[in-house]
């Protein structure tokens, strides 16, 4: 277990799996594949789940075909129809890269490039969340099917997340931002300011 300066809890398992738990209830789990790469499964507080992985490098642009003065510059003039009227138009790098990745089936068809084209992200099935708001205090309580329990005060400034193993991540609003405390059974208490 490692507590990061941001207050997030990082667990690295012997299988190569990495788990990151944030004090706001967001979690990310990375499973490594045999090639050494991996895909992150990110669960947001609202139960939406996204897959994320590094995008492969963009393919090299196709070599430019010089037009010959003898053939008139177009295959359509030789009696052949062009199947794609935009085929001769230059594509921007993002469109070319996305098309090449889809053709190579390196990522799901509903994936999009994010983080300046460095990451591919796609939506997965959501996690079921049960939300209850205490009518007297306004405190919001969420339970997730993956074992997380999250409490949040009525102003959304402070909260507690309890992981399935009993580890607690406490978030408290201060004048300078947030303090995050990570504590668990048999582990040292760590406070990040």
mmCIF file of C-alpha atoms in Angstrom, residues 3-193:
data_model
loop_
_atom_site.group_PDB
_atom_site.id
_atom_site.type_symbol
_atom_site.label_atom_id
_atom_site.label_comp_id
_atom_site.label_asym_id
_atom_site.label_seq_id
_atom_site.Cartn_x
_atom_site.Cartn_y
_atom_site.Cartn_z
ATOM 1 C CA UNK A 3 -0.577 6.745 0.006
ATOM 2 C CA UNK A 4 0.109 9.271 -2.740
ATOM 3 C CA UNK A 5 0.625 12.992 -1.959
ATOM 4 C CA UNK A 6 -2.868 13.686 -3.335
ATOM 5 C CA UNK A 7 -4.339 11.413 -0.661
ATOM 6 C CA UNK A 8 -5.161 8.590 -3.072
ATOM 7 C CA UNK A 9 -4.461 5.039 -1.931
ATOM 8 C CA UNK A 10 -2.453 2.854 -4.346
ATOM 9 C CA UNK A 11 -2.406 -0.916 -3.904
ATOM 10 C CA UNK A 12 -0.084 -2.991 -6.085
ATOM 11 C CA UNK A 13 -0.809 -6.716 -5.997
ATOM 12 C CA UNK A 14 1.631 -9.529 -6.799
ATOM 13 C CA UNK A 15 -0.444 -10.394 -9.888
ATOM 14 C CA UNK A 16 0.502 -7.020 -11.398
ATOM 15 C CA UNK A 17 -2.943 -5.569 -10.733
ATOM 16 C CA UNK A 18 -2.959 -1.958 -9.509
ATOM 17 C CA UNK A 19 -5.818 -0.358 -7.626
ATOM 18 C CA UNK A 20 -6.153 3.379 -6.960
ATOM 19 C CA UNK A 21 -8.814 4.669 -4.578
ATOM 20 C CA UNK A 22 -9.524 8.397 -4.287
ATOM 21 C CA UNK A 23 -11.107 10.079 -1.280
ATOM 22 C CA UNK A 24 -14.071 11.273 -3.391
ATOM 23 C CA UNK A 25 -15.067 7.648 -4.125
ATOM 24 C CA UNK A 26 -13.543 7.371 -7.604
ATOM 25 C CA UNK A 27 -11.507 4.221 -8.171
ATOM 26 C CA UNK A 28 -9.302 2.893 -10.949
ATOM 27 C CA UNK A 29 -8.144 -0.702 -11.394
ATOM 28 C CA UNK A 30 -5.493 -1.745 -13.902
ATOM 29 C CA UNK A 31 -5.111 -5.318 -15.067
ATOM 30 C CA UNK A 32 -1.920 -6.152 -16.949
ATOM 31 C CA UNK A 33 -2.062 -8.327 -20.024
ATOM 32 C CA UNK A 34 0.674 -10.838 -20.926
ATOM 33 C CA UNK A 35 2.379 -8.319 -23.233
ATOM 34 C CA UNK A 36 3.099 -6.052 -20.254
ATOM 35 C CA UNK A 37 0.512 -3.444 -21.208
ATOM 36 C CA UNK A 38 -2.657 -2.845 -19.324
ATOM 37 C CA UNK A 39 -6.110 -1.355 -19.350
ATOM 38 C CA UNK A 40 -7.568 0.783 -16.603
ATOM 39 C CA UNK A 41 -11.158 0.361 -15.424
ATOM 40 C CA UNK A 42 -12.225 3.692 -13.892
ATOM 41 C CA UNK A 43 -15.382 3.919 -11.748
ATOM 42 C CA UNK A 44 -16.765 7.363 -11.044
ATOM 43 C CA UNK A 45 -18.842 8.351 -8.037
ATOM 44 C CA UNK A 46 -22.060 8.189 -10.076
ATOM 45 C CA UNK A 47 -21.386 4.525 -11.005
ATOM 46 C CA UNK A 48 -20.325 5.163 -14.607
ATOM 47 C CA UNK A 49 -17.386 2.991 -15.612
ATOM 48 C CA UNK A 50 -14.832 3.705 -18.321
ATOM 49 C CA UNK A 51 -12.021 1.686 -19.854
ATOM 50 C CA UNK A 52 -8.765 3.529 -20.534
ATOM 51 C CA UNK A 53 -5.527 2.485 -22.187
ATOM 52 C CA UNK A 54 -2.548 4.153 -23.811
ATOM 53 C CA UNK A 55 -3.089 4.820 -27.497
ATOM 54 C CA UNK A 56 -0.572 3.237 -29.844
ATOM 55 C CA UNK A 57 1.596 5.624 -31.847
ATOM 56 C CA UNK A 58 -0.075 7.121 -34.900
ATOM 57 C CA UNK A 59 0.479 5.344 -38.205
ATOM 58 C CA UNK A 60 2.786 6.931 -40.724
ATOM 59 C CA UNK A 61 0.939 8.946 -43.346
ATOM 60 C CA UNK A 62 0.689 7.227 -46.722
ATOM 61 C CA UNK A 63 3.271 8.358 -49.258
ATOM 62 C CA UNK A 64 2.042 11.101 -51.555
ATOM 63 C CA UNK A 65 1.251 9.963 -55.086
ATOM 64 C CA UNK A 66 2.524 12.504 -57.611
ATOM 65 C CA UNK A 67 0.059 13.281 -60.358
ATOM 66 C CA UNK A 68 1.255 12.521 -63.819
ATOM 67 C CA UNK A 69 0.544 15.014 -66.584
ATOM 68 C CA UNK A 70 0.055 12.152 -69.058
ATOM 69 C CA UNK A 71 -2.905 10.520 -67.275
ATOM 70 C CA UNK A 72 -4.730 13.776 -66.528
ATOM 71 C CA UNK A 73 -4.386 13.316 -62.774
ATOM 72 C CA UNK A 74 -7.552 11.286 -62.211
ATOM 73 C CA UNK A 75 -8.487 7.635 -62.483
ATOM 74 C CA UNK A 76 -12.109 8.695 -63.036
ATOM 75 C CA UNK A 77 -11.120 10.120 -66.401
ATOM 76 C CA UNK A 78 -9.912 6.680 -67.452
ATOM 77 C CA UNK A 79 -13.452 5.310 -67.123
ATOM 78 C CA UNK A 80 -13.158 4.213 -63.480
ATOM 79 C CA UNK A 81 -15.411 5.680 -60.794
ATOM 80 C CA UNK A 82 -13.929 6.830 -57.524
ATOM 81 C CA UNK A 83 -15.697 4.995 -54.685
ATOM 82 C CA UNK A 84 -14.896 7.628 -52.046
ATOM 83 C CA UNK A 85 -15.072 11.244 -53.152
ATOM 84 C CA UNK A 86 -13.050 12.299 -50.075
ATOM 85 C CA UNK A 87 -10.332 9.690 -50.650
ATOM 86 C CA UNK A 88 -8.018 12.195 -52.272
ATOM 87 C CA UNK A 89 -8.512 14.812 -49.556
ATOM 88 C CA UNK A 90 -5.900 15.060 -46.789
ATOM 89 C CA UNK A 91 -7.042 13.855 -43.365
ATOM 90 C CA UNK A 92 -5.956 15.496 -40.170
ATOM 91 C CA UNK A 93 -3.715 13.356 -37.951
ATOM 92 C CA UNK A 94 -6.460 12.625 -35.386
ATOM 93 C CA UNK A 95 -8.895 11.307 -38.002
ATOM 94 C CA UNK A 96 -6.170 9.252 -39.712
ATOM 95 C CA UNK A 97 -5.048 7.830 -36.373
ATOM 96 C CA UNK A 98 -8.577 6.978 -35.218
ATOM 97 C CA UNK A 99 -9.364 5.279 -38.547
ATOM 98 C CA UNK A 100 -6.150 3.249 -38.419
ATOM 99 C CA UNK A 101 -6.805 2.130 -34.844
ATOM 100 C CA UNK A 102 -10.344 1.045 -35.693
ATOM 101 C CA UNK A 103 -9.106 -0.927 -38.688
ATOM 102 C CA UNK A 104 -6.463 -2.650 -36.549
ATOM 103 C CA UNK A 105 -9.095 -3.372 -33.835
ATOM 104 C CA UNK A 106 -6.731 -2.120 -31.131
ATOM 105 C CA UNK A 107 -9.612 -0.637 -29.135
ATOM 106 C CA UNK A 108 -13.420 -0.814 -28.957
ATOM 107 C CA UNK A 109 -15.370 0.871 -31.766
ATOM 108 C CA UNK A 110 -16.980 3.332 -29.337
ATOM 109 C CA UNK A 111 -13.602 4.431 -27.949
ATOM 110 C CA UNK A 112 -12.372 7.981 -28.360
ATOM 111 C CA UNK A 113 -8.970 9.601 -28.097
ATOM 112 C CA UNK A 114 -8.574 11.802 -24.996
ATOM 113 C CA UNK A 115 -5.697 13.533 -23.208
ATOM 114 C CA UNK A 116 -4.404 15.047 -26.433
ATOM 115 C CA UNK A 117 -4.556 11.714 -28.287
ATOM 116 C CA UNK A 118 -2.404 9.846 -25.752
ATOM 117 C CA UNK A 119 -5.235 7.766 -24.255
ATOM 118 C CA UNK A 120 -8.169 5.783 -25.622
ATOM 119 C CA UNK A 121 -11.312 5.838 -23.477
ATOM 120 C CA UNK A 122 -14.602 3.956 -23.869
ATOM 121 C CA UNK A 123 -17.687 3.496 -21.708
ATOM 122 C CA UNK A 124 -18.313 0.148 -19.976
ATOM 123 C CA UNK A 125 -21.334 -1.211 -18.107
ATOM 124 C CA UNK A 126 -22.082 0.912 -15.063
ATOM 125 C CA UNK A 127 -21.780 -0.232 -11.459
ATOM 126 C CA UNK A 128 -25.020 -0.313 -9.503
ATOM 127 C CA UNK A 129 -25.198 2.383 -6.834
ATOM 128 C CA UNK A 130 -27.736 2.685 -4.040
ATOM 129 C CA UNK A 131 -28.049 6.279 -2.813
ATOM 130 C CA UNK A 132 -29.810 7.396 0.349
ATOM 131 C CA UNK A 133 -30.120 10.960 1.650
ATOM 132 C CA UNK A 134 -30.812 11.355 5.360
ATOM 133 C CA UNK A 135 -33.841 13.681 5.593
ATOM 134 C CA UNK A 136 -32.665 15.196 8.903
ATOM 135 C CA UNK A 137 -28.962 15.846 8.238
ATOM 136 C CA UNK A 138 -28.836 15.924 4.440
ATOM 137 C CA UNK A 139 -25.947 13.448 4.528
ATOM 138 C CA UNK A 140 -25.679 11.379 1.330
ATOM 139 C CA UNK A 141 -24.808 7.698 1.662
ATOM 140 C CA UNK A 142 -23.861 5.583 -1.345
ATOM 141 C CA UNK A 143 -23.195 1.862 -1.496
ATOM 142 C CA UNK A 144 -21.678 0.254 -4.574
ATOM 143 C CA UNK A 145 -21.881 -3.321 -5.778
ATOM 144 C CA UNK A 146 -18.074 -3.558 -5.634
ATOM 145 C CA UNK A 147 -18.086 -3.081 -1.835
ATOM 146 C CA UNK A 148 -17.424 0.662 -1.468
ATOM 147 C CA UNK A 149 -19.423 2.667 1.057
ATOM 148 C CA UNK A 150 -19.297 6.476 0.695
ATOM 149 C CA UNK A 151 -20.642 9.156 3.043
ATOM 150 C CA UNK A 152 -20.832 12.815 2.058
ATOM 151 C CA UNK A 153 -22.049 15.787 4.121
ATOM 152 C CA UNK A 154 -24.939 17.935 2.907
ATOM 153 C CA UNK A 155 -22.606 20.593 1.450
ATOM 154 C CA UNK A 156 -20.427 18.029 -0.365
ATOM 155 C CA UNK A 157 -17.314 19.344 1.357
ATOM 156 C CA UNK A 158 -16.417 16.436 3.601
ATOM 157 C CA UNK A 159 -16.861 12.746 3.258
ATOM 158 C CA UNK A 160 -15.662 9.266 4.088
ATOM 159 C CA UNK A 161 -15.112 6.268 1.834
ATOM 160 C CA UNK A 162 -14.890 2.812 3.374
ATOM 161 C CA UNK A 163 -13.319 0.136 1.167
ATOM 162 C CA UNK A 164 -14.342 -3.515 1.279
ATOM 163 C CA UNK A 165 -11.280 -4.359 3.433
ATOM 164 C CA UNK A 166 -12.202 -1.712 6.050
ATOM 165 C CA UNK A 167 -9.704 0.953 4.925
ATOM 166 C CA UNK A 168 -11.110 4.457 5.391
ATOM 167 C CA UNK A 169 -10.362 7.532 3.279
ATOM 168 C CA UNK A 170 -11.598 10.661 5.037
ATOM 169 C CA UNK A 171 -11.849 13.946 3.153
ATOM 170 C CA UNK A 172 -12.327 17.190 5.073
ATOM 171 C CA UNK A 173 -12.723 20.635 3.503
ATOM 172 C CA UNK A 174 -10.342 23.289 4.826
ATOM 173 C CA UNK A 175 -9.723 26.939 3.937
ATOM 174 C CA UNK A 176 -6.836 25.816 1.697
ATOM 175 C CA UNK A 177 -8.626 22.942 -0.049
ATOM 176 C CA UNK A 178 -8.941 19.444 1.425
ATOM 177 C CA UNK A 179 -7.210 17.290 3.998
ATOM 178 C CA UNK A 180 -7.290 13.584 3.229
ATOM 179 C CA UNK A 181 -6.691 10.962 5.910
ATOM 180 C CA UNK A 182 -6.114 7.309 5.064
ATOM 181 C CA UNK A 183 -6.407 4.790 7.872
ATOM 182 C CA UNK A 184 -6.982 1.085 8.131
ATOM 183 C CA UNK A 185 -6.753 -1.857 10.460
ATOM 184 C CA UNK A 186 -3.110 -2.519 11.294
ATOM 185 C CA UNK A 187 -1.817 0.304 9.076
ATOM 186 C CA UNK A 188 -0.391 3.684 9.974
ATOM 187 C CA UNK A 189 -2.672 6.695 9.748
ATOM 188 C CA UNK A 190 -1.561 9.076 6.990
ATOM 189 C CA UNK A 191 -2.758 12.662 6.584
ATOM 190 C CA UNK A 192 -2.274 14.582 3.317
ATOM 191 C CA UNK A 193 -2.812 18.340 3.315
#
